[in-house]
Coordinates of C-alpha atoms in Angstrom, one line a residue:
X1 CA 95.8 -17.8 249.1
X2 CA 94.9 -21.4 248.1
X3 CA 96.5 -23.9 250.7
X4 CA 99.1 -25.9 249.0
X5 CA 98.8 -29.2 248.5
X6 CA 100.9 -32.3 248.3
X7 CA 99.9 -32.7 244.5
X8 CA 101.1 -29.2 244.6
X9 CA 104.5 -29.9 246.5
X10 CA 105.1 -33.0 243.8
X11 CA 104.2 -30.8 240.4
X12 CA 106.9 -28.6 241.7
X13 CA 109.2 -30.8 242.8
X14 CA 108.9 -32.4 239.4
X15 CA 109.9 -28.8 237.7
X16 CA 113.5 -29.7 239.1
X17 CA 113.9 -32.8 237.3
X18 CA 117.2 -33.2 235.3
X19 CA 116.4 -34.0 231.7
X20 CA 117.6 -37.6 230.2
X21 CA 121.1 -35.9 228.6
X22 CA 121.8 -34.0 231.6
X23 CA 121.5 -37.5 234.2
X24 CA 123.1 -39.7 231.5
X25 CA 126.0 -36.9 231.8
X26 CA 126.0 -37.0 235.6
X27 CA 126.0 -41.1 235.9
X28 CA 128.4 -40.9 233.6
X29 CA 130.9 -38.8 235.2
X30 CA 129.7 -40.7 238.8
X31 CA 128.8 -37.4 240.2
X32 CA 131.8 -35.3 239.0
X33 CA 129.9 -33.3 236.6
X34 CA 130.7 -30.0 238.2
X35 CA 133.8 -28.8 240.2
X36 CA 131.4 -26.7 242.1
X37 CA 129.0 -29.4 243.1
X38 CA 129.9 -29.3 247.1
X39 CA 130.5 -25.2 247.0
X40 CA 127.5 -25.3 245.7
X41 CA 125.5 -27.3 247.7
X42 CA 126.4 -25.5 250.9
X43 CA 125.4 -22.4 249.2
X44 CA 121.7 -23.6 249.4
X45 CA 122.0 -25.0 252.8
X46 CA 123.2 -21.5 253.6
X47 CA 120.3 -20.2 252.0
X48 CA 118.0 -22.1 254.1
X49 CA 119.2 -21.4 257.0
X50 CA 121.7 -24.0 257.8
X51 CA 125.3 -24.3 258.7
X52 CA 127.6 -27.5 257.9
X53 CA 128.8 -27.3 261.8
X54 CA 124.9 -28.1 262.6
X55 CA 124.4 -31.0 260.4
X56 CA 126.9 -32.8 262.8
X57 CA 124.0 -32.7 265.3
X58 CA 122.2 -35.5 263.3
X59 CA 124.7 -38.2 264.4
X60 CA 124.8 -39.0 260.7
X61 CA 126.1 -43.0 259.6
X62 CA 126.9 -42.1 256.0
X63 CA 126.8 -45.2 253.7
X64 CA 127.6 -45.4 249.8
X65 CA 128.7 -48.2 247.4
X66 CA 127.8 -49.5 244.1
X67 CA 125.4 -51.9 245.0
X68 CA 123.8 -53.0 248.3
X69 CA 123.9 -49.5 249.8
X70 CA 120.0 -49.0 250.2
X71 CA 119.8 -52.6 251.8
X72 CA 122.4 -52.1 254.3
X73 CA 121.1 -48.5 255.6
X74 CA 117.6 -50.4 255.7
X75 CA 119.2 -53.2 257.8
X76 CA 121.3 -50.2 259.8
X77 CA 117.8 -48.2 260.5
X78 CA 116.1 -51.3 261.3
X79 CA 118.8 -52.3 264.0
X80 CA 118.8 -49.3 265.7
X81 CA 115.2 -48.8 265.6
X82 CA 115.2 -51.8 267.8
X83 CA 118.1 -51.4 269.6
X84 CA 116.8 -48.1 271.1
X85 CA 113.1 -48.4 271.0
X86 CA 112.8 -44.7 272.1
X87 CA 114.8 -42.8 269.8
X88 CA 114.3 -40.8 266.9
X89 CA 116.1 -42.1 264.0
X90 CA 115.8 -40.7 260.2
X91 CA 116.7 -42.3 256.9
X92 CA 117.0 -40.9 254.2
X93 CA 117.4 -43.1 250.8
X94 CA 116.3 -42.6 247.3
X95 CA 114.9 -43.4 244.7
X96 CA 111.5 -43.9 246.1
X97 CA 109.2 -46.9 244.7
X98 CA 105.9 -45.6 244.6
X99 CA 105.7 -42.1 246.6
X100 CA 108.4 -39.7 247.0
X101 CA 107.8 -39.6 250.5
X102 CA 109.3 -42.1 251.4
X103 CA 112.8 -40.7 250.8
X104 CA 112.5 -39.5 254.0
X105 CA 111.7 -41.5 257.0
X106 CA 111.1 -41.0 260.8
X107 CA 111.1 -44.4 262.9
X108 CA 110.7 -45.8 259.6
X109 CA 107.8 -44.7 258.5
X110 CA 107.3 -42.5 255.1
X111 CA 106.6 -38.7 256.0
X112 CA 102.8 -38.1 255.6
X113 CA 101.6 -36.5 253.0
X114 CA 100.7 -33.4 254.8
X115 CA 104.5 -33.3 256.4
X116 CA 105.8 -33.6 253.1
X117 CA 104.1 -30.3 251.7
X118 CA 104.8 -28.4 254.8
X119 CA 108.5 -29.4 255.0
X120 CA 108.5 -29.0 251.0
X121 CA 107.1 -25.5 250.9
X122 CA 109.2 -24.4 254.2
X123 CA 112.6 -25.6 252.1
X124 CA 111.0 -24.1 248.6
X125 CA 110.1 -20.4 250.1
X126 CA 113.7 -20.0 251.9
X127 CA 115.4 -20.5 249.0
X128 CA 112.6 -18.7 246.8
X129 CA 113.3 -15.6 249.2
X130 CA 117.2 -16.1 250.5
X131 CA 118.2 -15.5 246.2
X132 CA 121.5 -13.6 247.6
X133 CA 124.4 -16.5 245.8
X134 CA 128.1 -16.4 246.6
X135 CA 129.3 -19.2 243.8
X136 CA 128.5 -17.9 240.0
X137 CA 127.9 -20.8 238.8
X138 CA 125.2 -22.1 241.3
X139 CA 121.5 -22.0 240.0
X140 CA 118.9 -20.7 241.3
X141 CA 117.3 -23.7 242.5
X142 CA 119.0 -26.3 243.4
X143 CA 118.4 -30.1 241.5
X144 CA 115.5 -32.7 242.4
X145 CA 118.0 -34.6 244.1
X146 CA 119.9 -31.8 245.5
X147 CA 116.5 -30.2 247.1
X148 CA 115.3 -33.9 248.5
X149 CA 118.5 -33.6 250.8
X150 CA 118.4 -29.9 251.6
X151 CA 114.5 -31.1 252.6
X152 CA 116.1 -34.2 254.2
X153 CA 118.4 -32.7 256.3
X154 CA 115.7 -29.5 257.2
X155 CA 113.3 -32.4 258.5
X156 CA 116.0 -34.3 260.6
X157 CA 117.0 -31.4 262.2
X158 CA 113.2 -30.1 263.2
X159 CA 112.7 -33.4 264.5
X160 CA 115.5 -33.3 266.4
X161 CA 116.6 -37.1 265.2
X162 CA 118.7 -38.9 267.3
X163 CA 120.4 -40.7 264.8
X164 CA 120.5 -40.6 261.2
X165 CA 121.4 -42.9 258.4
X166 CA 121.8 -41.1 255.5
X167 CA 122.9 -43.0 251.9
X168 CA 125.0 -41.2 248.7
X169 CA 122.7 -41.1 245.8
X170 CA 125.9 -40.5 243.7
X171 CA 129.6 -41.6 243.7
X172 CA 130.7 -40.1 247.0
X173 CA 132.8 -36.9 246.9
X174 CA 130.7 -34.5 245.3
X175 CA 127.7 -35.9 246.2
X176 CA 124.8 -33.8 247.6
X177 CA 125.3 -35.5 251.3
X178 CA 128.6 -35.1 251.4
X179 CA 128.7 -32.4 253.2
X180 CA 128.4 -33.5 256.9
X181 CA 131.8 -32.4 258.2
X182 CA 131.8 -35.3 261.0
X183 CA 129.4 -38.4 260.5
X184 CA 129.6 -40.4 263.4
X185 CA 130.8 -43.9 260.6
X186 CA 130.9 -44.2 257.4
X187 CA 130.5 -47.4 255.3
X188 CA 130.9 -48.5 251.9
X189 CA 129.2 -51.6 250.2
X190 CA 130.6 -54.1 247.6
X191 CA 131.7 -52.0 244.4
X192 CA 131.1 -53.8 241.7
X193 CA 132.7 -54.0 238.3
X194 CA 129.4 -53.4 236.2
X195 CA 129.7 -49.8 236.6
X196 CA 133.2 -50.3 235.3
X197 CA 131.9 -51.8 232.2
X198 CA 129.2 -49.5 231.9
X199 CA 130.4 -45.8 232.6
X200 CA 134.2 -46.8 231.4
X201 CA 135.2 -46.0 234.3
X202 CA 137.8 -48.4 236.4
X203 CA 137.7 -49.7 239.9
X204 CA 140.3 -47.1 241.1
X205 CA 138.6 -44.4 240.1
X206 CA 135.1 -46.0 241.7
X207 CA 136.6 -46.6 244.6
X208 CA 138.3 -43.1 245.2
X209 CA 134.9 -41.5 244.4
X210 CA 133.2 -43.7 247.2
X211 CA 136.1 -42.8 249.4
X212 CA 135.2 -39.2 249.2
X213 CA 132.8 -39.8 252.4
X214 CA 135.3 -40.8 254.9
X215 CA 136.4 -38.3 257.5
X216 CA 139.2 -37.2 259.7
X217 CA 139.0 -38.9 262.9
X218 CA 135.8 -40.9 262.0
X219 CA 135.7 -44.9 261.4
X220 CA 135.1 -46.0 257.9
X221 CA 134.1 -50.1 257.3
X222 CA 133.6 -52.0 254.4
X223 CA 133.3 -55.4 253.2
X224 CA 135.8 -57.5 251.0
X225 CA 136.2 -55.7 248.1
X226 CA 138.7 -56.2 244.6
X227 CA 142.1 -55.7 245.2
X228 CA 142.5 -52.7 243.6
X229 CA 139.6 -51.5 244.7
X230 CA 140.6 -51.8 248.2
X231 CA 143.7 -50.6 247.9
X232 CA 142.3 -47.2 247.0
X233 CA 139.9 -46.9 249.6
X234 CA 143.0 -48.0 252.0
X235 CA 144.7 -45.0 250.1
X236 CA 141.9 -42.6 250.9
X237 CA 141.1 -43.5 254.3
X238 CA 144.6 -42.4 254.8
X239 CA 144.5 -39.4 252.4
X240 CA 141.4 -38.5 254.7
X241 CA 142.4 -39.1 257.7
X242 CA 139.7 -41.8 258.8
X243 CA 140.0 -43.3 262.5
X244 CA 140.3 -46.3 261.0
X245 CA 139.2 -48.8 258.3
X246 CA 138.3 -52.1 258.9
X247 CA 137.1 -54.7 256.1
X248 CA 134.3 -56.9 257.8
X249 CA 133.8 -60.3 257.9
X250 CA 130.2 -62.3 257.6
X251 CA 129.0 -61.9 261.4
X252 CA 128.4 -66.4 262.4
X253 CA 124.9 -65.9 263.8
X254 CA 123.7 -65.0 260.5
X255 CA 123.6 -67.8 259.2
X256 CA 120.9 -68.8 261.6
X257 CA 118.8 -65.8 261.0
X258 CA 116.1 -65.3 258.6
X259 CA 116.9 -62.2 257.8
X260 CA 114.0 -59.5 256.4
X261 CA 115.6 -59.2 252.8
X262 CA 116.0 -62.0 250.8
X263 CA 118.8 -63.3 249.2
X264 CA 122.2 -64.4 249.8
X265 CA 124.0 -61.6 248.9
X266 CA 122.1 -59.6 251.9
X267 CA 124.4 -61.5 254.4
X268 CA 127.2 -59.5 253.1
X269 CA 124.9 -55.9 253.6
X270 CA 123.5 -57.1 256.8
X271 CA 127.1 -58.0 258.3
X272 CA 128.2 -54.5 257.4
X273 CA 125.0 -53.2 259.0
X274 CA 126.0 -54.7 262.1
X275 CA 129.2 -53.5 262.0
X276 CA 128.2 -50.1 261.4
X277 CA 125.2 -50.2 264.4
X278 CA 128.1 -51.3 266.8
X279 CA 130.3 -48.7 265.8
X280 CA 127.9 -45.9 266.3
X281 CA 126.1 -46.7 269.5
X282 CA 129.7 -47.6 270.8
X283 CA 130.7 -43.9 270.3
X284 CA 126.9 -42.4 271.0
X285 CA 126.2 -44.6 274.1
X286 CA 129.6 -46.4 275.5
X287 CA 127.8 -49.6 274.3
X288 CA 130.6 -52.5 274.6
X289 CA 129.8 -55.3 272.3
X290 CA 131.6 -58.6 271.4
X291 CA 132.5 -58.5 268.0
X292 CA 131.5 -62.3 267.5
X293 CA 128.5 -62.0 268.6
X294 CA 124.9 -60.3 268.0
X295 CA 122.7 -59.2 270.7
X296 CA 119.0 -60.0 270.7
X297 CA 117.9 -56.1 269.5
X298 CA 120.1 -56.7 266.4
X299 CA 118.8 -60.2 265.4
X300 CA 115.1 -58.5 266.1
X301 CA 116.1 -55.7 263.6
X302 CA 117.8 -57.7 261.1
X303 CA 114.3 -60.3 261.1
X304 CA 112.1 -57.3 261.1
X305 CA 113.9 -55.2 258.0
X306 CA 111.8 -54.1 255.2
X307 CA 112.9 -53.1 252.3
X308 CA 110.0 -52.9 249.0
X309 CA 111.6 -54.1 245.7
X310 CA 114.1 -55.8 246.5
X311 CA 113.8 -59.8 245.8
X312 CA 110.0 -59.3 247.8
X313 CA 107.6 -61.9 246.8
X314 CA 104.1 -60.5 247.0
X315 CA 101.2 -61.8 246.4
X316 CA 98.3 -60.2 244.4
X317 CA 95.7 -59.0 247.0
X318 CA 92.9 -58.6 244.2
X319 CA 94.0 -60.9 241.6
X320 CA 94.4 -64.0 243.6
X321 CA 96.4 -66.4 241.9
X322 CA 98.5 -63.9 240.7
X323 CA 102.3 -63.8 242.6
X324 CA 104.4 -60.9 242.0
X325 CA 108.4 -61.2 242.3
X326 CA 109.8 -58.3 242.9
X327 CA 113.3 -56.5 242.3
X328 CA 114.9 -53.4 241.4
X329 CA 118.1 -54.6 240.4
X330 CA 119.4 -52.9 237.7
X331 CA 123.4 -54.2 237.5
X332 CA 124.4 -57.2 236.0
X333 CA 125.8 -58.6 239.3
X334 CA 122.6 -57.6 240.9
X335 CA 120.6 -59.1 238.4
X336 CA 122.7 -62.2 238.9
X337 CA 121.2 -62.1 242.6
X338 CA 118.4 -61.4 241.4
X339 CA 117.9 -64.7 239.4
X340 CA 119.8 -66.9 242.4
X341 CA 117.2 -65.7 244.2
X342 CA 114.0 -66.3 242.0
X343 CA 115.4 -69.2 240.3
X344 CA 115.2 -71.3 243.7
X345 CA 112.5 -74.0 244.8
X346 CA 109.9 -72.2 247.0
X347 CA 110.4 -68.9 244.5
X348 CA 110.5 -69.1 241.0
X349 CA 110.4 -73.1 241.4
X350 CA 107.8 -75.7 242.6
X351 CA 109.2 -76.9 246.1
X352 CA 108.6 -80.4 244.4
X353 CA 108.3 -80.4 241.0
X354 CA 106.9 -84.4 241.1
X355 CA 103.9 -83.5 243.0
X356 CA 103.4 -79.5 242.0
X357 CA 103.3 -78.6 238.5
X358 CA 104.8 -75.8 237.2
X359 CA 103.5 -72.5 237.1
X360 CA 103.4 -70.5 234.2
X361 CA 105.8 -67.5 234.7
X362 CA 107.0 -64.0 233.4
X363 CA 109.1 -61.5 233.4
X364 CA 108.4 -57.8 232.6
X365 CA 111.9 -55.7 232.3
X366 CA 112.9 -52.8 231.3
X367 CA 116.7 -50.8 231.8
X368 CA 117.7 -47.5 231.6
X369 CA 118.0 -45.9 228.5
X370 CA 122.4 -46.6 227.4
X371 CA 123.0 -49.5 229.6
X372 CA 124.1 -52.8 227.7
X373 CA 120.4 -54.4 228.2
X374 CA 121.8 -57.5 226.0
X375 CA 124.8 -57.9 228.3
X376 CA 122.1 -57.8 230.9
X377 CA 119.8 -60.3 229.8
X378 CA 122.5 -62.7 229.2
X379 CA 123.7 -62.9 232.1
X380 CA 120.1 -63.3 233.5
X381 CA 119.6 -66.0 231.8
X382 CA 123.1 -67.7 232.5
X383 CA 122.9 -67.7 235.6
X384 CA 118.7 -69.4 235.4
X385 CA 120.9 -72.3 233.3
X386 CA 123.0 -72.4 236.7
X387 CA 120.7 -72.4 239.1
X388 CA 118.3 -75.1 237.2
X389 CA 121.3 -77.3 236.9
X390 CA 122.2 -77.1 240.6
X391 CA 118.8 -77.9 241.3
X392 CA 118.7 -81.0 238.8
X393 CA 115.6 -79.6 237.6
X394 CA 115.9 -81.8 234.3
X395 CA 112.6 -81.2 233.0
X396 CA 113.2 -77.1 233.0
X397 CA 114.4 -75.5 230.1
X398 CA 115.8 -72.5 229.8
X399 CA 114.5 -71.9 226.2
X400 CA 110.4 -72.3 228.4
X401 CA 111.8 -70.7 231.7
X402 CA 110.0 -67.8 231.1
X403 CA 106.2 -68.6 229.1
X404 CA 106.3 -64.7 228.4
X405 CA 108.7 -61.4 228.2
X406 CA 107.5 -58.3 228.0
X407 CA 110.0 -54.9 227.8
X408 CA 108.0 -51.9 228.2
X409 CA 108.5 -48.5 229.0
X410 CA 108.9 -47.0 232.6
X411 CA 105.4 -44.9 231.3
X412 CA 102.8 -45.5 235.0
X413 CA 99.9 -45.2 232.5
X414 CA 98.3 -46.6 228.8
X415 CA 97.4 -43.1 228.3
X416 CA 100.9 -41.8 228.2
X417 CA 100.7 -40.2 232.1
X418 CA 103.1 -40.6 235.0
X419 CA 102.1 -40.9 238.1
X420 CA 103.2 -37.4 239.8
X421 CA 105.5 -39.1 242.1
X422 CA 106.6 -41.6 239.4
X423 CA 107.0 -38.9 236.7
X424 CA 110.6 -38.8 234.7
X425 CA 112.0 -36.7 232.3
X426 CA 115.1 -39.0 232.2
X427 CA 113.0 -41.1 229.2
X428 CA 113.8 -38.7 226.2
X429 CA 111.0 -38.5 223.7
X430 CA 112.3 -40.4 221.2
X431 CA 112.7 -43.1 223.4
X432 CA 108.5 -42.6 224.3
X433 CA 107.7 -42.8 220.5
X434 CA 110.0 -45.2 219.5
X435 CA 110.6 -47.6 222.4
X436 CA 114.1 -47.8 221.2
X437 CA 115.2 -49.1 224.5
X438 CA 112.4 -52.1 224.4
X439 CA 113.0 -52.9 220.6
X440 CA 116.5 -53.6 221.4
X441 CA 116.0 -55.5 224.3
X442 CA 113.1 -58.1 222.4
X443 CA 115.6 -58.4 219.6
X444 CA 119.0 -59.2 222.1
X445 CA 116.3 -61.8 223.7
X446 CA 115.3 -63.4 220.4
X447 CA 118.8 -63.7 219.7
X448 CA 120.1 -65.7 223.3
X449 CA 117.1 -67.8 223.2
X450 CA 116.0 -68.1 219.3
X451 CA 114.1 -70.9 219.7
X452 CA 111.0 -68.3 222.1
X453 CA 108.0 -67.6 220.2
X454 CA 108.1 -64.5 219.1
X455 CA 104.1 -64.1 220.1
X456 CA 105.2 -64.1 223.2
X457 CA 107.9 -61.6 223.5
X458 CA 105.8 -58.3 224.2
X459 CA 107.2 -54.5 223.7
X460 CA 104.7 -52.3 225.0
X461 CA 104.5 -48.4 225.8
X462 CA 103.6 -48.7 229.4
X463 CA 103.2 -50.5 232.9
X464 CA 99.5 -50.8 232.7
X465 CA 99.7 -52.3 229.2
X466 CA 101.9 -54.6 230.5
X467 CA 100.0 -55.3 233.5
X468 CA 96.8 -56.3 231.1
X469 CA 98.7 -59.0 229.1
X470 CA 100.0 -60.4 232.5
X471 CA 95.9 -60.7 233.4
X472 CA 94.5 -61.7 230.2
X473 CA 97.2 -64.3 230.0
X474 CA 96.2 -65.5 233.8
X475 CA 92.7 -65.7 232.2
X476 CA 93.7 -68.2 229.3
X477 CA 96.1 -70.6 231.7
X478 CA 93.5 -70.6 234.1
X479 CA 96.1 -71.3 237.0
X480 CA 98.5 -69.5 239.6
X481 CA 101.0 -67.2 238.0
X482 CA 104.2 -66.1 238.8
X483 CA 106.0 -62.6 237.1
X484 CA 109.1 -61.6 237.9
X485 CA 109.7 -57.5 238.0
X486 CA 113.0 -56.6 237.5
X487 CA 115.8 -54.1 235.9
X488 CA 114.9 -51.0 237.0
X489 CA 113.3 -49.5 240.4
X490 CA 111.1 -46.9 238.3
X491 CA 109.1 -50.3 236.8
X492 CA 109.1 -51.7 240.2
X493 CA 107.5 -48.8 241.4
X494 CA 105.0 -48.4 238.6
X495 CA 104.0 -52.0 238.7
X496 CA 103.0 -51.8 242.7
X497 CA 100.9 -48.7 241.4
X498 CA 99.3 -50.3 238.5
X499 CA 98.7 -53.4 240.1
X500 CA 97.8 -52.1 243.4
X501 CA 100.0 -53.5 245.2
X502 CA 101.1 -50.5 247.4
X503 CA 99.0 -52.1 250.8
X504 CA 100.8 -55.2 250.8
X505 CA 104.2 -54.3 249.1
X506 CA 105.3 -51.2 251.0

């Protein structure tokens, strides 16, 4: 027999996919599409040879929110990666940017590609030959999704990980990870009203879907949250039986740090971070620590965070004066932070815009198929007319912010090809043939700013097309660039593979 490859592992990885009807169902019902999703779940961790009782060995810190939840399990990993230079500690966080691998993560580094197939191929041919299933309604294989945990947790436990932060891709109760009967903490970022306004949903409902992952007898934390969000998660902390929740405040020393993601909304991720750190080696270790206070292992892992696609400025190491902005955000409050961020002298601006001129920028977007992409660009571009005016930046115009757009498709290649790692079935193909999705975005843009030249709004059918008119435009201006990525992680990803990016970005 052939040896099996990690092309090999990915093609059949990729045969799992959910199709675009099928996830807009799931996002839709945040992760409630089937009664049976936990029952089942356990049913394939069963079948590979796995007991819930035994995931408890992974000293798991479970984390979920709306937004901010992959930033502060990157700040978590980070801190106790310093904390306790030698243990073991896994994340495990999706989506991925560029390679699938690095969903899963050992002293933060991505599993090799070799890993990956054997760990792949070890969770595939269990459940290929343990077919034996208790719950009717469970499939025979399990989701992408689904599988990239099962494979998760089958990883974490060879390894013998001595801590594991492990975030929700879903809502909370039924999701996939939910099935750790006793985390060590559990922690839920901001929940934000765009997914009220997008899924219908309200804030209640959000927030008792997050608060699915607390447990009896195990301390939950969170940050400030709505009212009525909070009272719900107070409700199910209760319901659940939690230790204790406790709503954290912005840690002081903070402010003093330079922390590894940029932006000002990560102070509110990292000081859960810390929080959640604290908590866990408290219980793991007997650690004491003064809650007003950081000590030198957490400032080092809070400085030394990485996280790729999120508000990363990286410049192009082949096209050099070409600067890439960077951000999957793909909310309209994270959007909003998104343009605080870029929209800031030393970013998006000239430090001094008297003695540097202004470079010409773009922005390439794109958002999922069924999210309000008008809604979106609006408030992108009302919070620019913010940011320009509390800069007194008198000669910028939001009407010549941006010298082009371009909306194109989440497609890696001009050819019509994904990248095996980057391929998605979520794009139906009517969206492909039409660009639906980009058509209506040019048009909601040509609408808030009427007065941009239409020759320089761009749809296009890929990420390489769109990374050609970014270099033929370079070309013309015959000065340093600056383009903005942002509205979906999928693009981000596919722009750090087009561009070739991935030895500097990741």
């Amino acid at each position: 027999m052939a040896t099996k490859t990690y092309r090999d592992a990915v093609d059949q990885l990729n045969t799992l996919q959910s199709n675009a009807a099928t996830l807009e169902a799931v996002r839709a019902s945040g992760g409630r599409s089937s009664a049976f999703a936990i029952p089942e779940m356990l049913e394939y961790l069963g079948r590979i040879g796995y007991s819930p009782q035994q995931l408890n060995a992974l000293n798991v810190i479970h984390i979920t929110g709306t937004k901010g939840k992959g930033s502060t399990s990157a700040f978590t990993d980070s801190i106790l990666r310093c904390a306790k230079p030698g243990w073991k500690i896994g994340l495990y966080t999706s989506p991925h940017l560029v390679a699938v691998r690095e969903r899963i993560r050992i002293n933060g580094a991505p599993l090799s590609e070799a890993e990956f197939t054997q760990y792949f191929f070890e969770v595939w041919d269990r459940l290929v030959a343990n077919n034996t299933r208790q719950v009717p309604t469970t499939p025979e294989m399990p989701g992408y999704f689904r599988f990239m945990t099962l494979m998760a947790f089958h990883v974490f436990m060879e390894h013998k990980v001595d801590a594991t932060v492990l975030e929700v891709g879903v809502g909370g109760t039924y999701d996939s990870t939910n099935i750790v009967p006793t985390p060590v903490v559990t922690g839920i970022t901001a929940l934000g009203i765009d997914h009220v306004n997008v899924l219908g949903r309200t804030l209640t409902e959000i927030a008792w879907q997050k608060g699915g992952i607390f447990k009896k007898g195990v301390p939950a934390f969170t940050v400030k949250q709505p009212e009525e969000g909070r009272i719900m998660l107070e409700s199910r902390a209760k319901e659940l039986k939690a230790k204790s929740m406790t709503i954290v405040s912005a840690t002081p020393e903070l402010s003093a740090l330079k922390l590894g993601l940029a932006g000002i909304h990560q102070v509110e991720n990292a000081s859960l971070a810390v929080a959640l750190a604290k908590s866990f080696l408290e219980a793991q270790t007997g650690d004491c620590f003064d809650d007003q206070s950081l000590p030198e292992s957490f400032k080092a892992g809070l400085v030394q965070t990485k996280w790729p696609g999120r508000c990363q400025t990286v410049p192009d190491p082949k096209r050099s004066q070409v600067t890439w902005y960077l951000d999957g955000a793909h909310t309209v409050e994270s959007l909003q932070c998104c343009m605080q961020w870029f929209v800031n002298p030393g970013v998006g601006l000239a430090p001094d815009p008297e003695t540097t001129p202004k470079s010409p920028r773009f922005l390439i977007f794109n958002c999922t198929s069924g999210r309000s992409g008008e809604s979106f660009l609006s408030s992108m571009k009302e919070t620019s007319e913010t940011q320009l005016a509390s800069f007194r930046r008198d000669s910028e115009d939001i009407a010549t912010f941006f010298d082009h757009v371009i909306f194109c498709a989440n497609v890696t290649y001009a050819d019509g090809h994904f990248k095996g790692d980057l391929t998605s079935k979520a794009i139906s193909d009517s969206e492909l043939a039409e660009l639906k999705t980009q058509q209506a975005l040019a048009s909601a843009w040509s609408k808030l700013i009427p007065s941009f030249p239409s020759g320089h709004i761009h749809v296009l059918p890929s990420i390489e097309n769109a990374v050609k008119v970014v270099e033929e435009a370079q070309t013309k201006f015959g000065m340093p660039v600056k383009i903005l990525v942002t509205g979906s992680l999928h693009l981000v990803g596919g722009v750090v593979e087009v561009a070739g990016l991935s030895e500097v970005a990741l």
